[in-house]
PDB file of C-alpha atoms in Angstrom:
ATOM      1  CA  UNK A   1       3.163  16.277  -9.951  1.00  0.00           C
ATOM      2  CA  UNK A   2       1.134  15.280 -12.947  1.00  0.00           C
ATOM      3  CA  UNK A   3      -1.726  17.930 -14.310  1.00  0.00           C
ATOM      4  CA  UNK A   4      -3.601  18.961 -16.861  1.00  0.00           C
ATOM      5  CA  UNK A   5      -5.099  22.265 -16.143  1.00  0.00           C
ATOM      6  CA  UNK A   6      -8.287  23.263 -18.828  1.00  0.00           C
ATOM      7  CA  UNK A   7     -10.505  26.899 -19.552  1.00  0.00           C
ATOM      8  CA  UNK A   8     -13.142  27.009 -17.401  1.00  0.00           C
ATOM      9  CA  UNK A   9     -16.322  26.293 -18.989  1.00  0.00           C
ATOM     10  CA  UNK A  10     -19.102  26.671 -19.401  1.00  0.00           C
ATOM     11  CA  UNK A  11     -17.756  27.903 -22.706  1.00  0.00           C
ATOM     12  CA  UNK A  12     -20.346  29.581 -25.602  1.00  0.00           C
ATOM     13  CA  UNK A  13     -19.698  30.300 -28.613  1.00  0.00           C
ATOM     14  CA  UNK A  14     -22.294  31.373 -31.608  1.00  0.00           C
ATOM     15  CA  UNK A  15     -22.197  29.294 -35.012  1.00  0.00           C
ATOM     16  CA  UNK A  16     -19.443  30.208 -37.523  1.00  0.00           C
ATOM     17  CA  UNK A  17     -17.311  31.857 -34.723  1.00  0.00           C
ATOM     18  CA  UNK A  18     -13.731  30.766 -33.842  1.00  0.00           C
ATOM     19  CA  UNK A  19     -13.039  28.425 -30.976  1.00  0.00           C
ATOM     20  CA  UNK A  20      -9.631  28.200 -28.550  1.00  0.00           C
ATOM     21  CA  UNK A  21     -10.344  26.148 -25.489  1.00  0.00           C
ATOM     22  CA  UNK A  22      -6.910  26.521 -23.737  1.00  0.00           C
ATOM     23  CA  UNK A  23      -4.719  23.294 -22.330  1.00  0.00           C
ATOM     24  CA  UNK A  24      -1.233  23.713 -20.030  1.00  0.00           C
ATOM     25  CA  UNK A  25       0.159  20.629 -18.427  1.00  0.00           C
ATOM     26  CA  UNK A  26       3.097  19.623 -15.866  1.00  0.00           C
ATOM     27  CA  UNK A  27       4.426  16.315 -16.626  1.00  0.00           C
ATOM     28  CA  UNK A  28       6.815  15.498 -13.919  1.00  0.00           C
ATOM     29  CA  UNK A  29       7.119  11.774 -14.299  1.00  0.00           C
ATOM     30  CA  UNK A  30       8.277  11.926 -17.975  1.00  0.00           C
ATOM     31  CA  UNK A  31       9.712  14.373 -20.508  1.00  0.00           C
ATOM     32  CA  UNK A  32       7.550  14.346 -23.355  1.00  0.00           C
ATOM     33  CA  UNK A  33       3.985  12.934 -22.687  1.00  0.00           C
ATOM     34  CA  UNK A  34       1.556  11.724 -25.184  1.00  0.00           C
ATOM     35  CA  UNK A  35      -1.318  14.602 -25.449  1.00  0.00           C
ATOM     36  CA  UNK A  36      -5.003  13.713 -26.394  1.00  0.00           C
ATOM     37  CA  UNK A  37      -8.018  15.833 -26.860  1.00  0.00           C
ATOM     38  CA  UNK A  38     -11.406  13.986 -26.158  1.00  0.00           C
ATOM     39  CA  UNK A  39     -14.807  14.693 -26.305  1.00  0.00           C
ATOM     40  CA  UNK A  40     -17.700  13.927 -24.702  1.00  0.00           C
ATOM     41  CA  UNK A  41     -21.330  14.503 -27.161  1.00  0.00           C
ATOM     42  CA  UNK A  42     -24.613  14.329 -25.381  1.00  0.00           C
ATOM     43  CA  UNK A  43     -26.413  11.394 -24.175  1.00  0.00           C
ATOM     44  CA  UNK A  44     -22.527   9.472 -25.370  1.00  0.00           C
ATOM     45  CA  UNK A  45     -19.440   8.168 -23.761  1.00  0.00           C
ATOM     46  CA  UNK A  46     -15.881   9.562 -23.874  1.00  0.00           C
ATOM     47  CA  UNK A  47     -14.131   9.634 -27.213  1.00  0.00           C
ATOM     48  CA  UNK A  48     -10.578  10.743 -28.598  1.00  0.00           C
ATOM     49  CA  UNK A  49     -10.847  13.709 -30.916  1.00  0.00           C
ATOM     50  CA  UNK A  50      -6.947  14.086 -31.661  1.00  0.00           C
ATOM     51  CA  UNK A  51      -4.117  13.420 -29.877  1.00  0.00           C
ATOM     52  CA  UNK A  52      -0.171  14.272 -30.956  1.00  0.00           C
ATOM     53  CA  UNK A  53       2.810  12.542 -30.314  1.00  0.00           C
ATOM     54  CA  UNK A  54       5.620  14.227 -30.773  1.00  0.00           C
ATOM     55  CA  UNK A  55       6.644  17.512 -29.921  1.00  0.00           C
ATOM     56  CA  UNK A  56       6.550  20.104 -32.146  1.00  0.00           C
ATOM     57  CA  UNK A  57       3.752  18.382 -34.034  1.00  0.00           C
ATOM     58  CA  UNK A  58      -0.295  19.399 -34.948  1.00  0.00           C
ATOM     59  CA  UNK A  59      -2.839  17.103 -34.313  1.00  0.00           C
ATOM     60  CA  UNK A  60      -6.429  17.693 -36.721  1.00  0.00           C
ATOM     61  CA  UNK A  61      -9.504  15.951 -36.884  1.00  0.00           C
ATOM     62  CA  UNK A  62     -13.039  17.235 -37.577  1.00  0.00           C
ATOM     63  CA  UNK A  63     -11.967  20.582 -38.087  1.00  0.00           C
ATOM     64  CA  UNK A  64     -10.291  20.875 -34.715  1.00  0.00           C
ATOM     65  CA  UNK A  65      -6.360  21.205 -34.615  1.00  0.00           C
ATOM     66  CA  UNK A  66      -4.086  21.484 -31.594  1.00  0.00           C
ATOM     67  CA  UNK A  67      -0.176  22.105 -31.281  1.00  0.00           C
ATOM     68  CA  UNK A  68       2.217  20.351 -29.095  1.00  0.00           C
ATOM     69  CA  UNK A  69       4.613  23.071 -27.742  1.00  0.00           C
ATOM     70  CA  UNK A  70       6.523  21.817 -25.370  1.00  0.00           C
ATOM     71  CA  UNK A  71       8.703  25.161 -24.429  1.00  0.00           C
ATOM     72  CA  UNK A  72       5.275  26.598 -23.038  1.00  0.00           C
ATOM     73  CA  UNK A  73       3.779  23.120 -21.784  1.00  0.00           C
ATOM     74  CA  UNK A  74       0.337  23.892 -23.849  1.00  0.00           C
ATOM     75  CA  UNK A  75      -1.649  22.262 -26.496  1.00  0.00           C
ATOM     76  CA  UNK A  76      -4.627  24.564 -27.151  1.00  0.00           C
ATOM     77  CA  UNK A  77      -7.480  23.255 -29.020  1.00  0.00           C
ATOM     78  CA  UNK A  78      -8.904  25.363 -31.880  1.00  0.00           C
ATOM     79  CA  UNK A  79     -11.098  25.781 -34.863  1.00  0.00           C
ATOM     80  CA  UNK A  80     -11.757  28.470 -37.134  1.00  0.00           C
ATOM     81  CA  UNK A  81     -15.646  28.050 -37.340  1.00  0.00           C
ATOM     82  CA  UNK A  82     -17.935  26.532 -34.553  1.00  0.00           C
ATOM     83  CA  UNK A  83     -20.982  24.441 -35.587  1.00  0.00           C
ATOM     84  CA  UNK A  84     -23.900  23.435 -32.792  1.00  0.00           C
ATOM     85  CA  UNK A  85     -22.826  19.907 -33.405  1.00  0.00           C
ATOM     86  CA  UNK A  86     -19.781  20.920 -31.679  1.00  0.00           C
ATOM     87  CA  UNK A  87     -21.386  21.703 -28.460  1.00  0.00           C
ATOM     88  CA  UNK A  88     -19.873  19.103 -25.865  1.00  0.00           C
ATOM     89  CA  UNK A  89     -17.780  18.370 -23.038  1.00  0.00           C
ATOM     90  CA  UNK A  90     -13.564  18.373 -24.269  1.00  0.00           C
ATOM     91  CA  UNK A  91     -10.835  16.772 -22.124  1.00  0.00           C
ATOM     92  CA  UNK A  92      -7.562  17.672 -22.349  1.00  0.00           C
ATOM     93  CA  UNK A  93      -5.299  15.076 -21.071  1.00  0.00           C
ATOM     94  CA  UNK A  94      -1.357  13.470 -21.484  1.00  0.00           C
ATOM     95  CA  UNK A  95      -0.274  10.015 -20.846  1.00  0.00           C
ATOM     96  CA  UNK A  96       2.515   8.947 -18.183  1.00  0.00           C
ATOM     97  CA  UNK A  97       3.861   5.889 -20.009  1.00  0.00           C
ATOM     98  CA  UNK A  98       5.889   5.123 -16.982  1.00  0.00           C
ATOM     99  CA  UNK A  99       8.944   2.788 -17.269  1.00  0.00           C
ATOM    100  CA  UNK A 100       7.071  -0.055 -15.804  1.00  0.00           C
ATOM    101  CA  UNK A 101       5.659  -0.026 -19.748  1.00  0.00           C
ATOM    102  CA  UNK A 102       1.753   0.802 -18.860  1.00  0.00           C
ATOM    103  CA  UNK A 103       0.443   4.304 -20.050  1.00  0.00           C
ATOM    104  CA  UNK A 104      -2.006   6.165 -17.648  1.00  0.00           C
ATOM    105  CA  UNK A 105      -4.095   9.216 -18.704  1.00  0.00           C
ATOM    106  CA  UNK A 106      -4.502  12.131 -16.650  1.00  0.00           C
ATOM    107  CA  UNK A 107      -7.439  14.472 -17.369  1.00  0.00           C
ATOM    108  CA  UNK A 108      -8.048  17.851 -17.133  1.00  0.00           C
ATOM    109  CA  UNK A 109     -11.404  19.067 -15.678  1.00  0.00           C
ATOM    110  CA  UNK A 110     -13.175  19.166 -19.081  1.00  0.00           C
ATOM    111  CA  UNK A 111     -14.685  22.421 -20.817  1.00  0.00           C
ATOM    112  CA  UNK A 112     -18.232  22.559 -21.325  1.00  0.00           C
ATOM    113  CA  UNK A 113     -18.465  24.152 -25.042  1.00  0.00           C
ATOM    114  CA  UNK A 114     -22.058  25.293 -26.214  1.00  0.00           C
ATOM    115  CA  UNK A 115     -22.909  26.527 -30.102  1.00  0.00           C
ATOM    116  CA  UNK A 116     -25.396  28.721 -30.367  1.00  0.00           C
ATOM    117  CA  UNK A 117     -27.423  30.015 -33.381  1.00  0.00           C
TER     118      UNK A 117
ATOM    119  CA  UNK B   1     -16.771  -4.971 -32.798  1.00  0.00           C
ATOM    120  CA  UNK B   2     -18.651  -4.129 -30.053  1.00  0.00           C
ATOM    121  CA  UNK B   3     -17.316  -1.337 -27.568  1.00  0.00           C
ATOM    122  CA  UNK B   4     -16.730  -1.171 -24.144  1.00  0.00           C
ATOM    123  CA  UNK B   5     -20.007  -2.031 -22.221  1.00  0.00           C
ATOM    124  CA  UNK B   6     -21.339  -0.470 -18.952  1.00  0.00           C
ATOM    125  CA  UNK B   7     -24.601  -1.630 -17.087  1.00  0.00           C
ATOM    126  CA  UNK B   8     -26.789  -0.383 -15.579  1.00  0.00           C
ATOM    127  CA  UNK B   9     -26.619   3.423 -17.171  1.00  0.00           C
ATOM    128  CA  UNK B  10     -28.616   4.330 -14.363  1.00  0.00           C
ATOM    129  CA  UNK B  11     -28.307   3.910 -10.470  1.00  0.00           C
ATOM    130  CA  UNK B  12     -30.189   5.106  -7.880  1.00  0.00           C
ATOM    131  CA  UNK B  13     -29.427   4.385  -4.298  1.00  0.00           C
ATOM    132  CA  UNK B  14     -30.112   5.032  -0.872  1.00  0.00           C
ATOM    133  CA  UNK B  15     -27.087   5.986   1.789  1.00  0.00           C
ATOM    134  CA  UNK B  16     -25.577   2.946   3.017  1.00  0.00           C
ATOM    135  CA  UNK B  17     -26.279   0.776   0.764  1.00  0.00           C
ATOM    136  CA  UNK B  18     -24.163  -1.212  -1.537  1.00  0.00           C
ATOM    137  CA  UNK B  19     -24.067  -1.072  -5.701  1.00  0.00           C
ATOM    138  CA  UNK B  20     -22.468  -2.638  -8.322  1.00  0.00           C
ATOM    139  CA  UNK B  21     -21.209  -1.617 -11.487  1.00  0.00           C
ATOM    140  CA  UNK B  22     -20.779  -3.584 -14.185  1.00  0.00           C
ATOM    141  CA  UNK B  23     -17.840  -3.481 -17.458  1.00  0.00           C
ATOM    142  CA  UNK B  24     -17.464  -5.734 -20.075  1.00  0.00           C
ATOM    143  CA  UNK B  25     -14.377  -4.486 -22.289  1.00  0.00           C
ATOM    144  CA  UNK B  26     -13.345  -4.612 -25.573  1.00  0.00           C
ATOM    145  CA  UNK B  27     -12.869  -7.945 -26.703  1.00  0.00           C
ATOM    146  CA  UNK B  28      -9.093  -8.344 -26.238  1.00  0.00           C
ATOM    147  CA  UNK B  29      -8.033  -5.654 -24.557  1.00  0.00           C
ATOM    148  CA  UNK B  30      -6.037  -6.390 -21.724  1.00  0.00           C
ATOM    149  CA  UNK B  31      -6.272  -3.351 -19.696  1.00  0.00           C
ATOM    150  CA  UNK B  32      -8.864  -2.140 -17.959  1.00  0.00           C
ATOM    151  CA  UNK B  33      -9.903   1.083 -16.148  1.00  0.00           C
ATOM    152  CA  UNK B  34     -12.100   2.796 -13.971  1.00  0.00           C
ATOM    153  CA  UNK B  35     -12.673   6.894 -13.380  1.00  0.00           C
ATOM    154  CA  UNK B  36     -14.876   8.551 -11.537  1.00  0.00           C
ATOM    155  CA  UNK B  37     -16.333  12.026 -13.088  1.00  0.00           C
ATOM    156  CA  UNK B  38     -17.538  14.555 -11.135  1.00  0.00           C
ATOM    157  CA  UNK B  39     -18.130  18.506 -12.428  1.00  0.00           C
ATOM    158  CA  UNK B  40     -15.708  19.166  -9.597  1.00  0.00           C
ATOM    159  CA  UNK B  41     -12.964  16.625  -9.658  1.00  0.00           C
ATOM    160  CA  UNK B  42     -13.490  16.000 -13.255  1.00  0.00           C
ATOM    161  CA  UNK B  43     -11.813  12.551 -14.196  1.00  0.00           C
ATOM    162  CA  UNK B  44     -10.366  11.192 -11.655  1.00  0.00           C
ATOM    163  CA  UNK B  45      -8.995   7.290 -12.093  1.00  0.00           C
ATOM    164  CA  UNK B  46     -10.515   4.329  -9.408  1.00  0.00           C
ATOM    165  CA  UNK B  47      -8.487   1.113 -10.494  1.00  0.00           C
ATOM    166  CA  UNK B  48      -6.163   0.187 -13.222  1.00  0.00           C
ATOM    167  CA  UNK B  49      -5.943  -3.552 -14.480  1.00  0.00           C
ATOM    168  CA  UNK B  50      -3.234  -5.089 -16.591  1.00  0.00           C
ATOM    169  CA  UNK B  51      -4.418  -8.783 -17.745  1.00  0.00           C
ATOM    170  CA  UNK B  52      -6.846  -8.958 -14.740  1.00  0.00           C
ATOM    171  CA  UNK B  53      -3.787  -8.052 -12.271  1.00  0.00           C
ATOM    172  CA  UNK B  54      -4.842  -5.144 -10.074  1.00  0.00           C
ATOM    173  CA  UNK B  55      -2.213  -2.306 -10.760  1.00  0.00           C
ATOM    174  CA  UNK B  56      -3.593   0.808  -9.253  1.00  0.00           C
ATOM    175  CA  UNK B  57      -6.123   1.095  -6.727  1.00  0.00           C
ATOM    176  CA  UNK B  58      -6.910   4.503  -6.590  1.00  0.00           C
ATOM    177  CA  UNK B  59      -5.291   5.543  -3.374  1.00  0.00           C
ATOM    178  CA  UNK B  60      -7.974   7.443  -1.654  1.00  0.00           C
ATOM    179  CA  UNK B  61     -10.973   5.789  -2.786  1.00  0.00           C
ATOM    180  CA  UNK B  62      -9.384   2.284  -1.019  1.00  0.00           C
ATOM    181  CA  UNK B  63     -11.746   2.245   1.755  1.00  0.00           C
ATOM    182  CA  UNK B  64     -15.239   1.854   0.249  1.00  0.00           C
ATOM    183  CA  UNK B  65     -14.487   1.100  -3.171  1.00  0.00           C
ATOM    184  CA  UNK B  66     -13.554  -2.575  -5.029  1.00  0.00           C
ATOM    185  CA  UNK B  67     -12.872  -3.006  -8.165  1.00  0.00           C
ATOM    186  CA  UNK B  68     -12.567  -6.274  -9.142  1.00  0.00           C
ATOM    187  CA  UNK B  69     -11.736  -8.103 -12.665  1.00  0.00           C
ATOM    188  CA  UNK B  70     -13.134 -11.795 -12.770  1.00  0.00           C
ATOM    189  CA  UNK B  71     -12.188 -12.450 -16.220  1.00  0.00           C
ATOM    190  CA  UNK B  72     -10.742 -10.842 -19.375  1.00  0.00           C
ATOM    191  CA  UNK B  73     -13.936  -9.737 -20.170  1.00  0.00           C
ATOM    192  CA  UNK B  74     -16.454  -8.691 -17.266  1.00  0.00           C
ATOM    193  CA  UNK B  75     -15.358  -6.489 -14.510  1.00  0.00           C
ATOM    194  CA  UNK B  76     -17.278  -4.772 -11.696  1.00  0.00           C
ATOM    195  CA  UNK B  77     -17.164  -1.837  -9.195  1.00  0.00           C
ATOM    196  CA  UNK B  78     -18.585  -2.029  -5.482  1.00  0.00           C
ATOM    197  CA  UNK B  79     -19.286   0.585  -3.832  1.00  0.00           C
ATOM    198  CA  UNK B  80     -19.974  -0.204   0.179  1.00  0.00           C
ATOM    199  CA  UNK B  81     -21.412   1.683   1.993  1.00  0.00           C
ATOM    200  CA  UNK B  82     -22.363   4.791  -0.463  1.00  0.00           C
ATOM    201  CA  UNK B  83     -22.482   8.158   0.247  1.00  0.00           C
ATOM    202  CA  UNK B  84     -24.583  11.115  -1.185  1.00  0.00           C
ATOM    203  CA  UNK B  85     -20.790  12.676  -2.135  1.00  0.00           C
ATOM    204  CA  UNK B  86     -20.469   9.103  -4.339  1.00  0.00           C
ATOM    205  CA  UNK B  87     -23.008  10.786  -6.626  1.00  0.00           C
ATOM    206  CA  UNK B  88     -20.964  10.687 -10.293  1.00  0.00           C
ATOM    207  CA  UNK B  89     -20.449   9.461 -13.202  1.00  0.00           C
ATOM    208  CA  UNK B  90     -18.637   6.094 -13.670  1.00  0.00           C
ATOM    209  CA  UNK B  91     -16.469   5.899 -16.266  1.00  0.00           C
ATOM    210  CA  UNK B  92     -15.117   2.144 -17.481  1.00  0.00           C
ATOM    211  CA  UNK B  93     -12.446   2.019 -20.537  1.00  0.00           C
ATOM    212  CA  UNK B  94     -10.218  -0.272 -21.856  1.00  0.00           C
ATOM    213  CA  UNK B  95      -7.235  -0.718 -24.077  1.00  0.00           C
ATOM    214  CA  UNK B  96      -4.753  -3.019 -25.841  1.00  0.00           C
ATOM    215  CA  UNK B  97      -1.570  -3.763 -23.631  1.00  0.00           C
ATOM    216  CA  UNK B  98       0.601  -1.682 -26.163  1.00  0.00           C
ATOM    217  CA  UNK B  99      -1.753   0.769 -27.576  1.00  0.00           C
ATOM    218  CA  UNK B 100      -2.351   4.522 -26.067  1.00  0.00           C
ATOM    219  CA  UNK B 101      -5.768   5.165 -26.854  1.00  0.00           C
ATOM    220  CA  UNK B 102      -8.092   4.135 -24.163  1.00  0.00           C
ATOM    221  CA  UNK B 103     -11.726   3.459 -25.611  1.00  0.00           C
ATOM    222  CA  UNK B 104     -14.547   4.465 -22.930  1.00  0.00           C
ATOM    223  CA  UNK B 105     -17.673   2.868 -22.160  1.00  0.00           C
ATOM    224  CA  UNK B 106     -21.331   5.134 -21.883  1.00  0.00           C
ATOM    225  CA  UNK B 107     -20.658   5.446 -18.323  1.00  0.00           C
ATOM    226  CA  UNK B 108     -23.316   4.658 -15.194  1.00  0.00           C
ATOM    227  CA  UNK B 109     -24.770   8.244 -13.729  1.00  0.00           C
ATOM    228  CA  UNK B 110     -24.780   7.126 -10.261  1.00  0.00           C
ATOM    229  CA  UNK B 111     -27.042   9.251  -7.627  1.00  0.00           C
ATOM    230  CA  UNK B 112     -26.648   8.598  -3.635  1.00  0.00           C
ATOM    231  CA  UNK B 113     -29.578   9.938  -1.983  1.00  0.00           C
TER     232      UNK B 113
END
């Protein structure tokens, strides 16, 4: 079937360190999926951080990047250096845009990230 | 433009009884969804609609749960009766017929006593 498969949080991190917070997926309904990253700040609702289209292709936005690599089914998310205003909950998650022309995301768990001083 | 709308943000109930969550979505958008979040499950999808038209009903959540769209712009979620496992975090979101980004609503922390 369809999955998105996540780290295991709860995920901490201190300030200025590096970040990888690991995404795999099986798409079985389509070929080359849609991938989003989205994140989830305290006391807010559910926003897209990044998401890639094509294959091959990075994705950036705050400081965050992730790869689509379809020949290991992944697209990690990473940054180089952690601030406590990243702490939050990140879903990974693709998009079956089945041939009936509507798109349906599937989510991973979500990764609970924490910055610490 | 205003976002996607959820009320209440908070629900209490007592086993048995029956809630109702409200969703209005971005104005024009023509789909509508709602998930269910749970630290277990994570984000797991309740009902799909295309242009009010009921296109996924969430399999196993059929018996107790009703989503229903009664407009373009207000939808609502029944639960009936709840359960103490009901206890989550309803997510509604919306989106434009041919766009893939979904925009999400606050959500409504639902607890089942």
């Amino acid at each position: 079937g369809d999955s998105v498969t996540q780290t295991e949080g709860p995920v901490t991190v201190s300030e200025s360190e590096s970040l990888i917070i690991n995404c795999t997926y099986s798409a079985t309904s389509i070929a080359y999926p849609n991938l989003f990253w989205y994140v989830r700040y305290p006391g807010e609702g559910l926003q897209l951080l990044l998401k890639v289209i094509t294959a091959g292709q990075k994705g950036s936005s705050r400081g965050f990047e992730a790869t689509y690599n379809k020949e290991t089914t992944s697209f990690h998310l990473q940054k180089a250096s952690v601030q406590e205003s990243d702490s939050a909950v990140y879903y990974c998650a693709l998009d079956l845009i089945a041939s009936s022309s509507f798109s349906k995301l599937v989510f991973g768990q979500g990764t609970s990230l924490s910055v610490v001083p | 433009d205003a976002g996607v709308t959820q009320t209440p943000r908070h629900e209490v109930a007592e086993k048995g009884q029956t809630i109702i969550l409200k969703c209005e979505p971005v104005s024009g958008h023509n789909d509508l969804f709602w998930y269910r979040q749970t630290k277990i499950q994570g984000l797991e999808l309740l009902s799909y609609f295309r242009s009010k038209s009921l296109m996924e009903d969430g399999g196993a959540f059929k018996d107790r749960f009703k989503a229903e769209m009664l407009n373009s712009s207000f939808s609502t979620l029944k639960i009936q009766p709840t359960e103490p496992k009901d206890s989550a975090v309803y997510l509604c979101a919306s989106s434009l017929a041919w766009e893939i980004e979904q925009y999400f609503g606050p959500g409504t922390r639902l607890t089942v006593l």
